[in-house]
mmCIF file with all atom_site columns, C-alpha atoms in Angstrom:
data_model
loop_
_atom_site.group_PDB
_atom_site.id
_atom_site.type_symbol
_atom_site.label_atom_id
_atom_site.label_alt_id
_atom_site.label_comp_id
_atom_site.label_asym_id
_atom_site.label_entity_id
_atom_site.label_seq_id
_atom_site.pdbx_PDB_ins_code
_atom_site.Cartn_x
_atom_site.Cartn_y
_atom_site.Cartn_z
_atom_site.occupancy
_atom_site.B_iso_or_equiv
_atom_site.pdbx_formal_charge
_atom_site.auth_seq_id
_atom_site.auth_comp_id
_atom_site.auth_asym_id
_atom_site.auth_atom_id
_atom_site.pdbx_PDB_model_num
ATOM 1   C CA . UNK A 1 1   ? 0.000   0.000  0.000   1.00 96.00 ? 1   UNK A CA 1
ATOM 2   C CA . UNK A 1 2   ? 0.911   3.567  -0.730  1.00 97.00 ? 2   UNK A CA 1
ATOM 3   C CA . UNK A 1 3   ? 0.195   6.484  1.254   1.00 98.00 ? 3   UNK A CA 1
ATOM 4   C CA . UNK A 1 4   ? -0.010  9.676  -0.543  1.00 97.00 ? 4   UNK A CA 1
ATOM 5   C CA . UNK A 1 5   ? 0.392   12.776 2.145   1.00 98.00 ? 5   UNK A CA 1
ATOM 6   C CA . UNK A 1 6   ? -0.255  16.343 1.426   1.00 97.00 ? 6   UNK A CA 1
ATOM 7   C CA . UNK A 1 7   ? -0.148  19.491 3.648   1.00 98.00 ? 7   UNK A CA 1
ATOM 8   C CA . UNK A 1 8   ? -2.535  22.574 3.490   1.00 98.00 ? 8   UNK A CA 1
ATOM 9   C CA . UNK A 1 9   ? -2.872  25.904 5.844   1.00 98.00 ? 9   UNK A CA 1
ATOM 10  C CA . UNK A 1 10  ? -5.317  28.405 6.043   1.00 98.00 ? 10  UNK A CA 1
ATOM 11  C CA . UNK A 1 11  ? -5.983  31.775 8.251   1.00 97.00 ? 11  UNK A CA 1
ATOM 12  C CA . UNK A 1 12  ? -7.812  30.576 11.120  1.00 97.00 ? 12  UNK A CA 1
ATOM 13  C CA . UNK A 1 13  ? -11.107 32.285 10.183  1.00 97.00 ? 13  UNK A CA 1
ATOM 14  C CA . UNK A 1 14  ? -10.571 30.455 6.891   1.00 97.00 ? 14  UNK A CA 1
ATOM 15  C CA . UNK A 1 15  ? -10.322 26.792 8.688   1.00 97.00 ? 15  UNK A CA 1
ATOM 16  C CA . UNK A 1 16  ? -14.287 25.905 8.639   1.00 97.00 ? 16  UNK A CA 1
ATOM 17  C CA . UNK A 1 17  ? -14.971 27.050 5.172   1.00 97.00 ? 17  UNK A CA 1
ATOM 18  C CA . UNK A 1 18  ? -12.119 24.789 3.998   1.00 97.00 ? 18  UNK A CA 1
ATOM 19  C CA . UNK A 1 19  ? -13.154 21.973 6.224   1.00 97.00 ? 19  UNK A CA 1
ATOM 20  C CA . UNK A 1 20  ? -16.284 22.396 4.310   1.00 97.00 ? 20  UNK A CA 1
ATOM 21  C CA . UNK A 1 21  ? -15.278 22.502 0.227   1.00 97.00 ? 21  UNK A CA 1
ATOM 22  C CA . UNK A 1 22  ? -12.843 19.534 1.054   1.00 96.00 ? 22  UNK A CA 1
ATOM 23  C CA . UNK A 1 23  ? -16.268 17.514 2.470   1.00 96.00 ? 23  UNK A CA 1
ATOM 24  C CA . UNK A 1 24  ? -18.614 18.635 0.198   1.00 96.00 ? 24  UNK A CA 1
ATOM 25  C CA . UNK A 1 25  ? -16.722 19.144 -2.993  1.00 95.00 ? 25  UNK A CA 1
ATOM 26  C CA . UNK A 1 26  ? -12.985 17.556 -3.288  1.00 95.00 ? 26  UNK A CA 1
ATOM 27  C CA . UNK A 1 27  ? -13.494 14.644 -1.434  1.00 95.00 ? 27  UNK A CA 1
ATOM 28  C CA . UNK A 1 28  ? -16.455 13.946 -3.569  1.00 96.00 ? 28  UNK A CA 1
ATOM 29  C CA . UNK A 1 29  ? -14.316 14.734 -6.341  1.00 93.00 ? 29  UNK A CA 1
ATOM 30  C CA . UNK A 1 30  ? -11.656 12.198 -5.676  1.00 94.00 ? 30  UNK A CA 1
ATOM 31  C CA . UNK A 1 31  ? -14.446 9.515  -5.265  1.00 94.00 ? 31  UNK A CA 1
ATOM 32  C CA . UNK A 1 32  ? -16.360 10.266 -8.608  1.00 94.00 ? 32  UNK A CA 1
ATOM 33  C CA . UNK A 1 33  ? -13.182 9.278  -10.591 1.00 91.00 ? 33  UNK A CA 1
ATOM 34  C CA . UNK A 1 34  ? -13.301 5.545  -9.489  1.00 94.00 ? 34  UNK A CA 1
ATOM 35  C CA . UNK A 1 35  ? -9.869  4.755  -9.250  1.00 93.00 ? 35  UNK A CA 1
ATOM 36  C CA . UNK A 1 36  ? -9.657  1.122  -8.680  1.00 91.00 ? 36  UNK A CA 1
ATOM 37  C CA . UNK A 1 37  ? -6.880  1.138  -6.056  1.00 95.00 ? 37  UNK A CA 1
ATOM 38  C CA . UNK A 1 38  ? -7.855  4.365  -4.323  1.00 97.00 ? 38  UNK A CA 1
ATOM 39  C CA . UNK A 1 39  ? -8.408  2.762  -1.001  1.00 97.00 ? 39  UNK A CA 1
ATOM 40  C CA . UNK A 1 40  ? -9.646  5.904  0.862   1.00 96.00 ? 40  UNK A CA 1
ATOM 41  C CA . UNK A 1 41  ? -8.524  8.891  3.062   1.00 96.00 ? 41  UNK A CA 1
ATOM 42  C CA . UNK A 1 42  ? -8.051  10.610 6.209   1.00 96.00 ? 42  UNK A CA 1
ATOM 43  C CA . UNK A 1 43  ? -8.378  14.262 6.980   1.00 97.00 ? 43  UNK A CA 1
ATOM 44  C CA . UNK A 1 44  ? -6.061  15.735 9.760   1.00 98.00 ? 44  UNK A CA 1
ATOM 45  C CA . UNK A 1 45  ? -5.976  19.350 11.483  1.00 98.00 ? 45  UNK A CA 1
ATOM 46  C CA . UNK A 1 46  ? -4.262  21.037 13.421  1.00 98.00 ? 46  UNK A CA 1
ATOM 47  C CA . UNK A 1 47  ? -4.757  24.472 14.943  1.00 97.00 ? 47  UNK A CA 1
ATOM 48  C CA . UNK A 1 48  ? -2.060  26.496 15.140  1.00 97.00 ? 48  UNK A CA 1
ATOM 49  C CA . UNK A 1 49  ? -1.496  30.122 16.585  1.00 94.00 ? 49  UNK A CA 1
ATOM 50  C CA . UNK A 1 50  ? -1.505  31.997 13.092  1.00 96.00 ? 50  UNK A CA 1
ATOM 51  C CA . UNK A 1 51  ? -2.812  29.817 11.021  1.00 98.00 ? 51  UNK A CA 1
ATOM 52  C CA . UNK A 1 52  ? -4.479  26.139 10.282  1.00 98.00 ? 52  UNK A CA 1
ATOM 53  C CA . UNK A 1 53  ? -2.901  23.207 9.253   1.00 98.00 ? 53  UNK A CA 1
ATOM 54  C CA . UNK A 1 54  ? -4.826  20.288 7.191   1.00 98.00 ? 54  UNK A CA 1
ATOM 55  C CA . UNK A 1 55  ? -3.101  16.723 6.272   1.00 98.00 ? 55  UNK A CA 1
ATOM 56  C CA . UNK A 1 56  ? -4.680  14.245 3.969   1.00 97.00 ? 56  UNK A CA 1
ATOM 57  C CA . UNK A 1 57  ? -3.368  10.834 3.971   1.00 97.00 ? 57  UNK A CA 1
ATOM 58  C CA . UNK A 1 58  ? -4.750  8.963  0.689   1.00 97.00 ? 58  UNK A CA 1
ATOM 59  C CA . UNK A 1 59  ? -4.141  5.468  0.470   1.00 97.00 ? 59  UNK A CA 1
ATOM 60  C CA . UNK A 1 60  ? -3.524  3.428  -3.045  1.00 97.00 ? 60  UNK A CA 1
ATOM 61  C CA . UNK A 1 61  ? -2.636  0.075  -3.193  1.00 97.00 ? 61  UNK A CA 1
ATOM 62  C CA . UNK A 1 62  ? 0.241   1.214  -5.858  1.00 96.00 ? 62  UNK A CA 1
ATOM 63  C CA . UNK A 1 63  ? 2.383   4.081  -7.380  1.00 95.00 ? 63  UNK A CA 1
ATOM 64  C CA . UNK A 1 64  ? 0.061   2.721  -10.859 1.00 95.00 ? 64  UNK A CA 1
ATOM 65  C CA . UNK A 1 65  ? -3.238  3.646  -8.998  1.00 95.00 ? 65  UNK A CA 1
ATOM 66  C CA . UNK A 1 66  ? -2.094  6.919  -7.792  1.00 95.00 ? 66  UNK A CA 1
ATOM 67  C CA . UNK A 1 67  ? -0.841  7.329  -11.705 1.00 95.00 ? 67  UNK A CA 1
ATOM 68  C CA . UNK A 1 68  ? -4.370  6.477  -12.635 1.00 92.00 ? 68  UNK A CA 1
ATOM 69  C CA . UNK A 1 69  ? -5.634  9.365  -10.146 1.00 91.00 ? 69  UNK A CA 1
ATOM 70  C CA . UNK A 1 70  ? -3.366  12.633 -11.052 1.00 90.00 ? 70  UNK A CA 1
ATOM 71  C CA . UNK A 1 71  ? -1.185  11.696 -14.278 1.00 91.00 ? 71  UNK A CA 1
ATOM 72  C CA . UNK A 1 72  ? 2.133   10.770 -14.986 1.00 94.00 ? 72  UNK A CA 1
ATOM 73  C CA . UNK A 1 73  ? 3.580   13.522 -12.921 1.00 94.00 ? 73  UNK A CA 1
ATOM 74  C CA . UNK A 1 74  ? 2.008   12.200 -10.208 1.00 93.00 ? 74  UNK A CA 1
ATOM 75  C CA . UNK A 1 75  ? 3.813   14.146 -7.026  1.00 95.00 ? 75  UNK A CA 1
ATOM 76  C CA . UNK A 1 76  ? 1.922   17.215 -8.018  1.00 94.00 ? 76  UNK A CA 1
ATOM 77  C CA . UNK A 1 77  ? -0.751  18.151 -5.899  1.00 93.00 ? 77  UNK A CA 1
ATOM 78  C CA . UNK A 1 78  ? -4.107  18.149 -5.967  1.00 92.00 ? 78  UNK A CA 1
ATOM 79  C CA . UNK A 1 79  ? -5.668  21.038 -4.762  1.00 94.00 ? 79  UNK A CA 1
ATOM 80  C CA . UNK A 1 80  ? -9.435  22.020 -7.215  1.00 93.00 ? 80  UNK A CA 1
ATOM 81  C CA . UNK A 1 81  ? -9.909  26.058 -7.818  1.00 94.00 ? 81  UNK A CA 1
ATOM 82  C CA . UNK A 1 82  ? -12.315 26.080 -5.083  1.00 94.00 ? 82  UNK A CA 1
ATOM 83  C CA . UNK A 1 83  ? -10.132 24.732 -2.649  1.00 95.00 ? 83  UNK A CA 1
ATOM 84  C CA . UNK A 1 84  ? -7.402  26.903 -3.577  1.00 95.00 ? 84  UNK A CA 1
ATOM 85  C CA . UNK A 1 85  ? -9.851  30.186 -3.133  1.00 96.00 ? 85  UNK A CA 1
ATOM 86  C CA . UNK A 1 86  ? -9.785  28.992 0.719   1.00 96.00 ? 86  UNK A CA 1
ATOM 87  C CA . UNK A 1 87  ? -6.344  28.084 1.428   1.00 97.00 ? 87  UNK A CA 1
ATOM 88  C CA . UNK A 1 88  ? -3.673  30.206 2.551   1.00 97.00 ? 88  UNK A CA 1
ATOM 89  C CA . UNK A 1 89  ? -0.444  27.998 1.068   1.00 97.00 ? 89  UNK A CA 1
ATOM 90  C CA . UNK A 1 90  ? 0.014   24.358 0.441   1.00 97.00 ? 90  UNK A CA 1
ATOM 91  C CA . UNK A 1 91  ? 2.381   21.544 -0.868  1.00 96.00 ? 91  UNK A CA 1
ATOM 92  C CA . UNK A 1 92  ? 3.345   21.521 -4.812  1.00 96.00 ? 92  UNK A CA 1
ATOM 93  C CA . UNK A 1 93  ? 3.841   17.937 -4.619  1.00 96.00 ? 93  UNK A CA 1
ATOM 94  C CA . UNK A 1 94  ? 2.460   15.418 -2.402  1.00 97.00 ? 94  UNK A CA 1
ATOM 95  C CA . UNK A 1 95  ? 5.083   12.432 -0.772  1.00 97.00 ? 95  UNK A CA 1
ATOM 96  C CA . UNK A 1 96  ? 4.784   8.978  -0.993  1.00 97.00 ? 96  UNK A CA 1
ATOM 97  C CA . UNK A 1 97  ? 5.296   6.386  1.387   1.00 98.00 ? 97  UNK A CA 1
ATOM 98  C CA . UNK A 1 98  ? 5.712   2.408  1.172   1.00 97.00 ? 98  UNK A CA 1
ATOM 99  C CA . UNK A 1 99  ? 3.325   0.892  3.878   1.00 96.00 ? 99  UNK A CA 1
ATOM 100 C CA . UNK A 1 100 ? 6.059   -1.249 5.501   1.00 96.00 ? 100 UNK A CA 1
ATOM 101 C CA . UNK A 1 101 ? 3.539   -2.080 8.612   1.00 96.00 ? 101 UNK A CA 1
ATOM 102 C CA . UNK A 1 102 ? 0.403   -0.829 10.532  1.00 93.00 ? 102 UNK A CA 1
ATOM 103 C CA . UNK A 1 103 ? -0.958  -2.185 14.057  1.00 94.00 ? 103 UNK A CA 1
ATOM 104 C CA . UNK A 1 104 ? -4.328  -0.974 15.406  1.00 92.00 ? 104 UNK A CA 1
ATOM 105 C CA . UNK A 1 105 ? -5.421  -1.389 19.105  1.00 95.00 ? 105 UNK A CA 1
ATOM 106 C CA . UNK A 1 106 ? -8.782  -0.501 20.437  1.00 88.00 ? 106 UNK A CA 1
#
């Protein structure tokens, strides 16, 4: 599995309405293309003094899949017009990591 990791910040009064678009409008986005090793994805923030901080963590089964999702050059971002309207700064390129192991208690 592939995790595909990308960081976003906004001006506090900012954080909500992003929070929003990425529900109701990217992450539908992502799902409508039907990528057959998109495996899902998990929204982080983080408030911070100045400003917010948003992770996604998208999770492909292979480099192939996440190919199939943004193109050949596939460590650009992702970031629609609308989310971009919202957001203060953000990561050019997303990073890649190699599941090498996961445990889960509860």
């Amino acid at each position: 599995m592939i995790k595909r990791i990308w960081h976003g910040w906004t001006e506090p009064d900012m954080a909500d309405t992003y929070a929003h678009v990425l529900k109701t409008q990217v992450l539908p986005g992502i799902e409508a293309k039907a990528i057959a090793g998109y495996l899902g994805i998990e929204v982080l923030r983080r408030d911070l003094e100045t400003e917010v901080e948003f992770i996604t963590i998208m999770s492909f089964r292979s480099i192939d899949d996440i190919i199939a999702f943004q193109g050949p050059d596939y460590e650009r971002c992702y970031v629609p017009d609308a989310a971009q309207k919202v957001l203060k700064r953000w990561d050019q390129i997303s990073q890649h990591y190699e599941l090498q192991d996961a445990r889960s208690y509860e």
